[in-house]
Amino acid sequence: MKTAWLIQSETNIHVGNENTSSVGLIDKEIQRDALTQIPCINASSLKGAMNEYATVKAGLEDKDRIAIFGVDKTGKKSDTQKGGCIFFDAHLLLLPVQDDKNLYKLVTSKETIEQYLNLLKMVGISVGYNDFINKLKHDYNRFDGEEGDKNSIISIAKFNELCSNDELPIIARNNLTGNGNLWYEQCLPQKTVFGTIIDIPESVRVVLKEKTDSSQKSESVECIVSNVPQLMTNTFNDKIVQIGANATIGYGYCKFIKIYEKEDRL
């Protein structure tokens, strides 16, 4: 089953880009789309955060967690198992900015929305542009769905400017080791909204390692985890998942909302 999700940050979020080093003011930058340079959450970071939540917070059984995420490598090829779900990057859809009339408003560009809708179409979820805009307008009262520089749908040039290093918040962080140094990290503000896709199989064959009663050696036991789409919905829909760094200072707490799904056809 192909599923589409919105991820709404309830607090500031910093998902760091470890592949870049800055020589300017920003010591720790956020992840960005390789083509558009608009902020995103890479699929590996998203999957890791969801796996952590499923293990620690949701307390999924081993077979269910392995069915979704697989087993990490431990040095033995036999201990490696691929998860059944396919995770896509989470693309920035709505960015909160200060507003003269209200506390803030949510903005985007037509091109940004169309890029996400094209990804949905690629996996078989067809949603019209106007229908999606109306849904966002219904779900978010800070998004008016109107075009124009003073409205929620602004030009791509203006949206790119708002997403640039010059415009996004930069937070000074104290070094707690005692030497008093500071570093500066970039973040996206609370109420930022991302869109992502998760491809979920109906069932997954899982191999578990279980110890026998007669010895300390483990043996492989196979089982089938069925109805994985419902398992994903129960585990993540309307739940708060921490993504990225700085969990202990309240960063990265995001609400997952499933908005569309389409069954696979043989």
Coordinates of C-alpha atoms in Angstrom, one line a residue:
M1 CA 0.0 0.0 0.0
K2 CA 1.3 3.5 -0.9
T3 CA 0.7 6.0 1.8
A4 CA 1.1 9.8 2.0
W5 CA 1.9 11.5 5.3
L6 CA 2.2 15.0 6.7
I7 CA 4.8 15.7 9.4
Q8 CA 4.1 18.8 11.5
S9 CA 6.8 20.0 13.8
E10 CA 5.4 20.9 17.1
T11 CA 8.7 22.4 18.3
N12 CA 11.8 23.8 16.5
I13 CA 13.5 21.0 14.5
H14 CA 17.2 20.5 13.6
V15 CA 18.0 17.6 11.4
G16 CA 21.6 18.2 10.7
N17 CA 23.5 17.8 7.5
E18 CA 26.7 15.9 8.4
N19 CA 28.0 16.0 4.8
T20 CA 28.7 19.7 4.7
S21 CA 30.9 22.0 6.7
S22 CA 30.3 25.7 6.9
V23 CA 33.0 28.4 7.0
G24 CA 30.5 31.1 7.8
L25 CA 28.3 31.9 10.8
I26 CA 26.4 28.6 10.8
D27 CA 28.3 25.7 12.4
K28 CA 25.6 23.1 11.9
E29 CA 23.3 23.4 8.9
I30 CA 20.1 21.5 8.3
Q31 CA 19.5 18.9 5.5
R32 CA 18.4 20.2 2.1
D33 CA 17.1 18.7 -1.1
A34 CA 20.1 18.0 -3.4
L35 CA 18.3 19.5 -6.4
T36 CA 16.2 22.4 -5.1
Q37 CA 18.2 23.2 -1.9
I38 CA 14.9 23.5 0.0
P39 CA 15.0 22.0 3.5
C40 CA 14.0 18.4 3.8
I41 CA 14.4 15.4 6.1
N42 CA 16.4 12.6 4.4
A43 CA 14.8 9.2 4.3
S44 CA 17.5 7.6 6.4
S45 CA 17.0 10.2 9.2
L46 CA 13.3 9.8 9.0
K47 CA 13.5 6.0 9.1
G48 CA 15.9 6.1 12.0
A49 CA 13.7 8.4 14.1
M50 CA 10.6 6.2 13.4
N51 CA 12.5 3.1 14.3
E52 CA 13.6 4.6 17.6
Y53 CA 10.1 5.6 18.4
A54 CA 8.7 2.1 17.5
T55 CA 11.3 0.5 19.7
V56 CA 11.4 2.8 22.7
K57 CA 8.0 4.6 22.8
A58 CA 5.6 2.3 21.0
G59 CA 7.2 -0.9 22.3
L60 CA 6.6 -2.9 19.1
E61 CA 7.3 -6.6 19.2
D62 CA 10.6 -7.6 17.6
K63 CA 8.8 -9.3 14.7
D64 CA 6.6 -6.2 13.9
R65 CA 9.6 -3.8 14.1
I66 CA 11.7 -6.0 11.9
A67 CA 8.9 -6.3 9.4
I68 CA 8.8 -2.5 9.1
F69 CA 12.5 -1.5 9.5
G70 CA 14.6 -4.6 9.2
V71 CA 17.6 -5.6 11.2
D72 CA 20.8 -3.5 11.4
K73 CA 24.0 -5.1 10.4
T74 CA 26.0 -6.7 13.2
G75 CA 29.0 -8.0 11.2
K76 CA 27.3 -11.3 10.3
K77 CA 25.6 -11.5 7.0
S78 CA 23.0 -13.9 8.4
D79 CA 21.9 -11.3 11.0
T80 CA 21.0 -8.7 8.3
Q81 CA 17.4 -8.5 7.2
K82 CA 15.8 -5.9 4.9
G83 CA 12.7 -4.2 6.2
G84 CA 9.5 -4.4 4.2
C85 CA 8.7 -0.6 4.0
I86 CA 10.2 1.9 1.6
F87 CA 10.7 5.4 3.1
F88 CA 11.0 8.5 1.0
D89 CA 12.5 11.9 1.9
A90 CA 10.2 14.3 3.7
H91 CA 9.8 17.5 1.6
L92 CA 9.1 20.9 3.1
L93 CA 5.5 21.9 2.2
L94 CA 4.5 24.8 4.5
L95 CA 6.9 27.2 6.2
P96 CA 5.7 29.4 9.1
V97 CA 6.6 33.1 8.9
Q98 CA 5.8 36.1 11.0
D99 CA 2.7 38.0 9.9
D100 CA 1.5 41.5 10.5
K101 CA -2.1 40.6 11.3
N102 CA -1.6 37.2 13.0
L103 CA 1.1 35.6 15.1
Y104 CA 2.3 33.7 12.0
K105 CA 1.1 32.4 8.7
L106 CA 2.0 29.3 6.7
V107 CA 3.5 29.9 3.2
T108 CA 4.5 27.7 0.2
S109 CA 4.9 28.0 -3.5
K110 CA 2.9 26.4 -6.3
E111 CA 6.1 24.7 -7.6
T112 CA 6.8 23.2 -4.1
I113 CA 3.3 21.7 -3.9
E114 CA 3.4 20.4 -7.4
Q115 CA 6.7 18.7 -6.8
Y116 CA 5.2 16.7 -3.9
L117 CA 2.0 15.9 -5.9
N118 CA 4.2 14.6 -8.7
L119 CA 5.9 12.3 -6.3
L120 CA 2.5 11.1 -5.1
K121 CA 1.5 10.5 -8.7
M122 CA 4.7 8.5 -9.3
V123 CA 3.6 5.9 -6.6
G124 CA 0.0 5.9 -7.9
I125 CA -1.7 8.4 -5.6
S126 CA -3.4 11.0 -7.9
V127 CA -4.4 14.2 -6.1
G128 CA -5.4 17.4 -8.0
Y129 CA -3.6 20.6 -7.1
N130 CA -6.7 22.5 -6.1
D131 CA -8.0 19.5 -4.0
F132 CA -4.7 19.4 -2.1
I133 CA -4.7 23.2 -1.6
N134 CA -8.2 23.0 -0.2
K135 CA -7.2 20.2 2.1
L136 CA -4.3 22.2 3.5
K137 CA -6.6 25.2 3.9
H138 CA -9.1 23.1 5.8
D139 CA -6.5 21.5 8.1
Y140 CA -4.4 24.6 8.8
N141 CA -6.1 27.8 9.7
R142 CA -2.9 29.7 9.2
F143 CA -2.9 28.8 5.5
D144 CA -5.3 30.8 3.4
G145 CA -4.8 29.0 0.1
E146 CA -4.6 32.2 -1.9
E147 CA -1.8 33.3 -4.2
G148 CA 0.2 36.5 -3.8
D149 CA 3.1 37.9 -1.9
K150 CA 0.8 38.8 1.1
N151 CA -0.9 35.4 1.0
S152 CA 0.1 31.8 1.7
I153 CA 1.1 30.8 -1.9
I154 CA 4.0 33.0 -2.8
S155 CA 6.4 33.0 -5.8
I156 CA 9.1 30.3 -5.9
A157 CA 11.8 33.0 -5.8
K158 CA 10.3 34.5 -2.5
F159 CA 9.9 31.0 -1.0
N160 CA 13.5 30.1 -1.8
E161 CA 14.6 33.3 -0.2
L162 CA 12.7 32.5 3.0
C163 CA 14.3 29.0 3.0
S164 CA 17.8 30.5 2.6
N165 CA 20.5 30.6 5.3
D166 CA 20.0 34.3 5.6
E167 CA 16.3 33.9 6.6
L168 CA 16.0 30.7 8.6
P169 CA 16.6 30.9 12.4
I170 CA 20.1 30.4 13.8
I171 CA 20.3 29.4 17.4
A172 CA 23.4 29.9 19.6
R173 CA 24.1 26.8 21.7
N174 CA 26.2 26.7 24.9
N175 CA 29.0 24.1 25.1
L176 CA 28.4 22.4 28.4
T177 CA 31.9 21.0 28.8
G178 CA 32.9 24.0 30.8
N179 CA 35.0 26.0 28.4
G180 CA 32.1 28.4 27.6
N181 CA 32.4 28.2 23.8
L182 CA 29.3 28.6 21.6
W183 CA 28.3 27.1 18.4
Y184 CA 25.5 28.1 16.0
E185 CA 23.1 25.8 14.5
Q186 CA 20.3 26.3 12.0
C187 CA 16.7 25.1 12.6
L188 CA 13.3 25.2 11.2
P189 CA 10.6 26.8 13.4
Q190 CA 7.7 25.0 15.1
K191 CA 4.6 24.4 12.9
T192 CA 6.7 23.6 9.8
V193 CA 5.0 21.0 7.7
F194 CA 6.6 18.3 5.6
G195 CA 5.1 15.8 3.2
T196 CA 6.5 12.2 2.8
I197 CA 5.6 8.9 1.3
I198 CA 5.9 5.4 2.8
D199 CA 5.4 2.3 0.7
I200 CA 4.0 -0.4 3.0
P201 CA 3.6 -4.1 2.0
E202 CA 0.6 -6.1 3.1
S203 CA 2.7 -8.8 4.7
V204 CA 6.4 -9.4 5.4
R205 CA 8.3 -12.6 6.1
V206 CA 10.5 -12.2 9.2
V207 CA 13.3 -14.4 10.4
L208 CA 13.8 -14.2 14.2
K209 CA 16.7 -15.4 16.2
E210 CA 15.5 -17.4 19.2
K211 CA 17.5 -19.3 21.9
T212 CA 16.7 -23.0 22.3
D213 CA 15.9 -24.4 25.7
S214 CA 18.7 -26.9 25.6
S215 CA 21.6 -24.5 24.8
Q216 CA 22.6 -20.8 24.5
K217 CA 22.7 -21.1 20.8
S218 CA 20.1 -19.3 18.7
E219 CA 18.1 -20.8 15.9
S220 CA 16.2 -19.1 13.1
V221 CA 12.5 -19.0 13.3
E222 CA 10.4 -17.7 10.4
C223 CA 7.0 -16.0 10.7
I224 CA 4.7 -13.9 8.6
V225 CA 3.7 -10.4 9.8
S226 CA 0.4 -9.6 8.2
N227 CA -1.6 -6.4 7.8
V228 CA 1.5 -4.2 8.0
P229 CA -0.4 -1.1 6.8
Q230 CA -2.7 -1.2 9.8
L231 CA 0.3 -1.8 12.0
M232 CA 1.9 1.4 10.6
T233 CA -1.3 3.4 11.0
N234 CA -1.8 2.3 14.6
T235 CA 1.9 3.0 15.5
F236 CA 2.4 6.4 13.9
N237 CA -0.8 8.1 12.8
D238 CA -1.5 11.1 15.1
K239 CA 1.5 10.3 17.2
I240 CA 4.4 12.5 18.2
V241 CA 7.8 11.3 17.0
Q242 CA 11.1 13.0 17.8
I243 CA 13.2 13.6 14.7
G244 CA 16.8 15.0 14.6
A245 CA 19.1 16.3 17.3
N246 CA 18.6 18.0 20.6
A247 CA 15.7 15.9 22.0
T248 CA 16.7 16.8 25.5
I249 CA 16.0 20.5 24.9
G250 CA 12.7 19.9 23.2
Y251 CA 13.7 20.0 19.5
G252 CA 12.2 17.8 16.8
Y253 CA 8.9 16.7 18.3
C254 CA 6.7 16.1 15.2
K255 CA 3.1 14.9 14.7
F256 CA 2.6 12.3 11.9
I257 CA -0.7 12.5 10.0
K258 CA -1.7 10.0 7.3
I259 CA -3.6 11.8 4.6
Y260 CA -3.8 9.4 1.6
E261 CA -3.5 5.7 0.9
K262 CA -3.8 3.5 -2.2
E263 CA -3.8 -0.2 -2.3
D264 CA -1.4 -2.1 -4.6
R265 CA -3.0 -3.8 -7.5
L266 CA -1.7 -7.0 -9.0

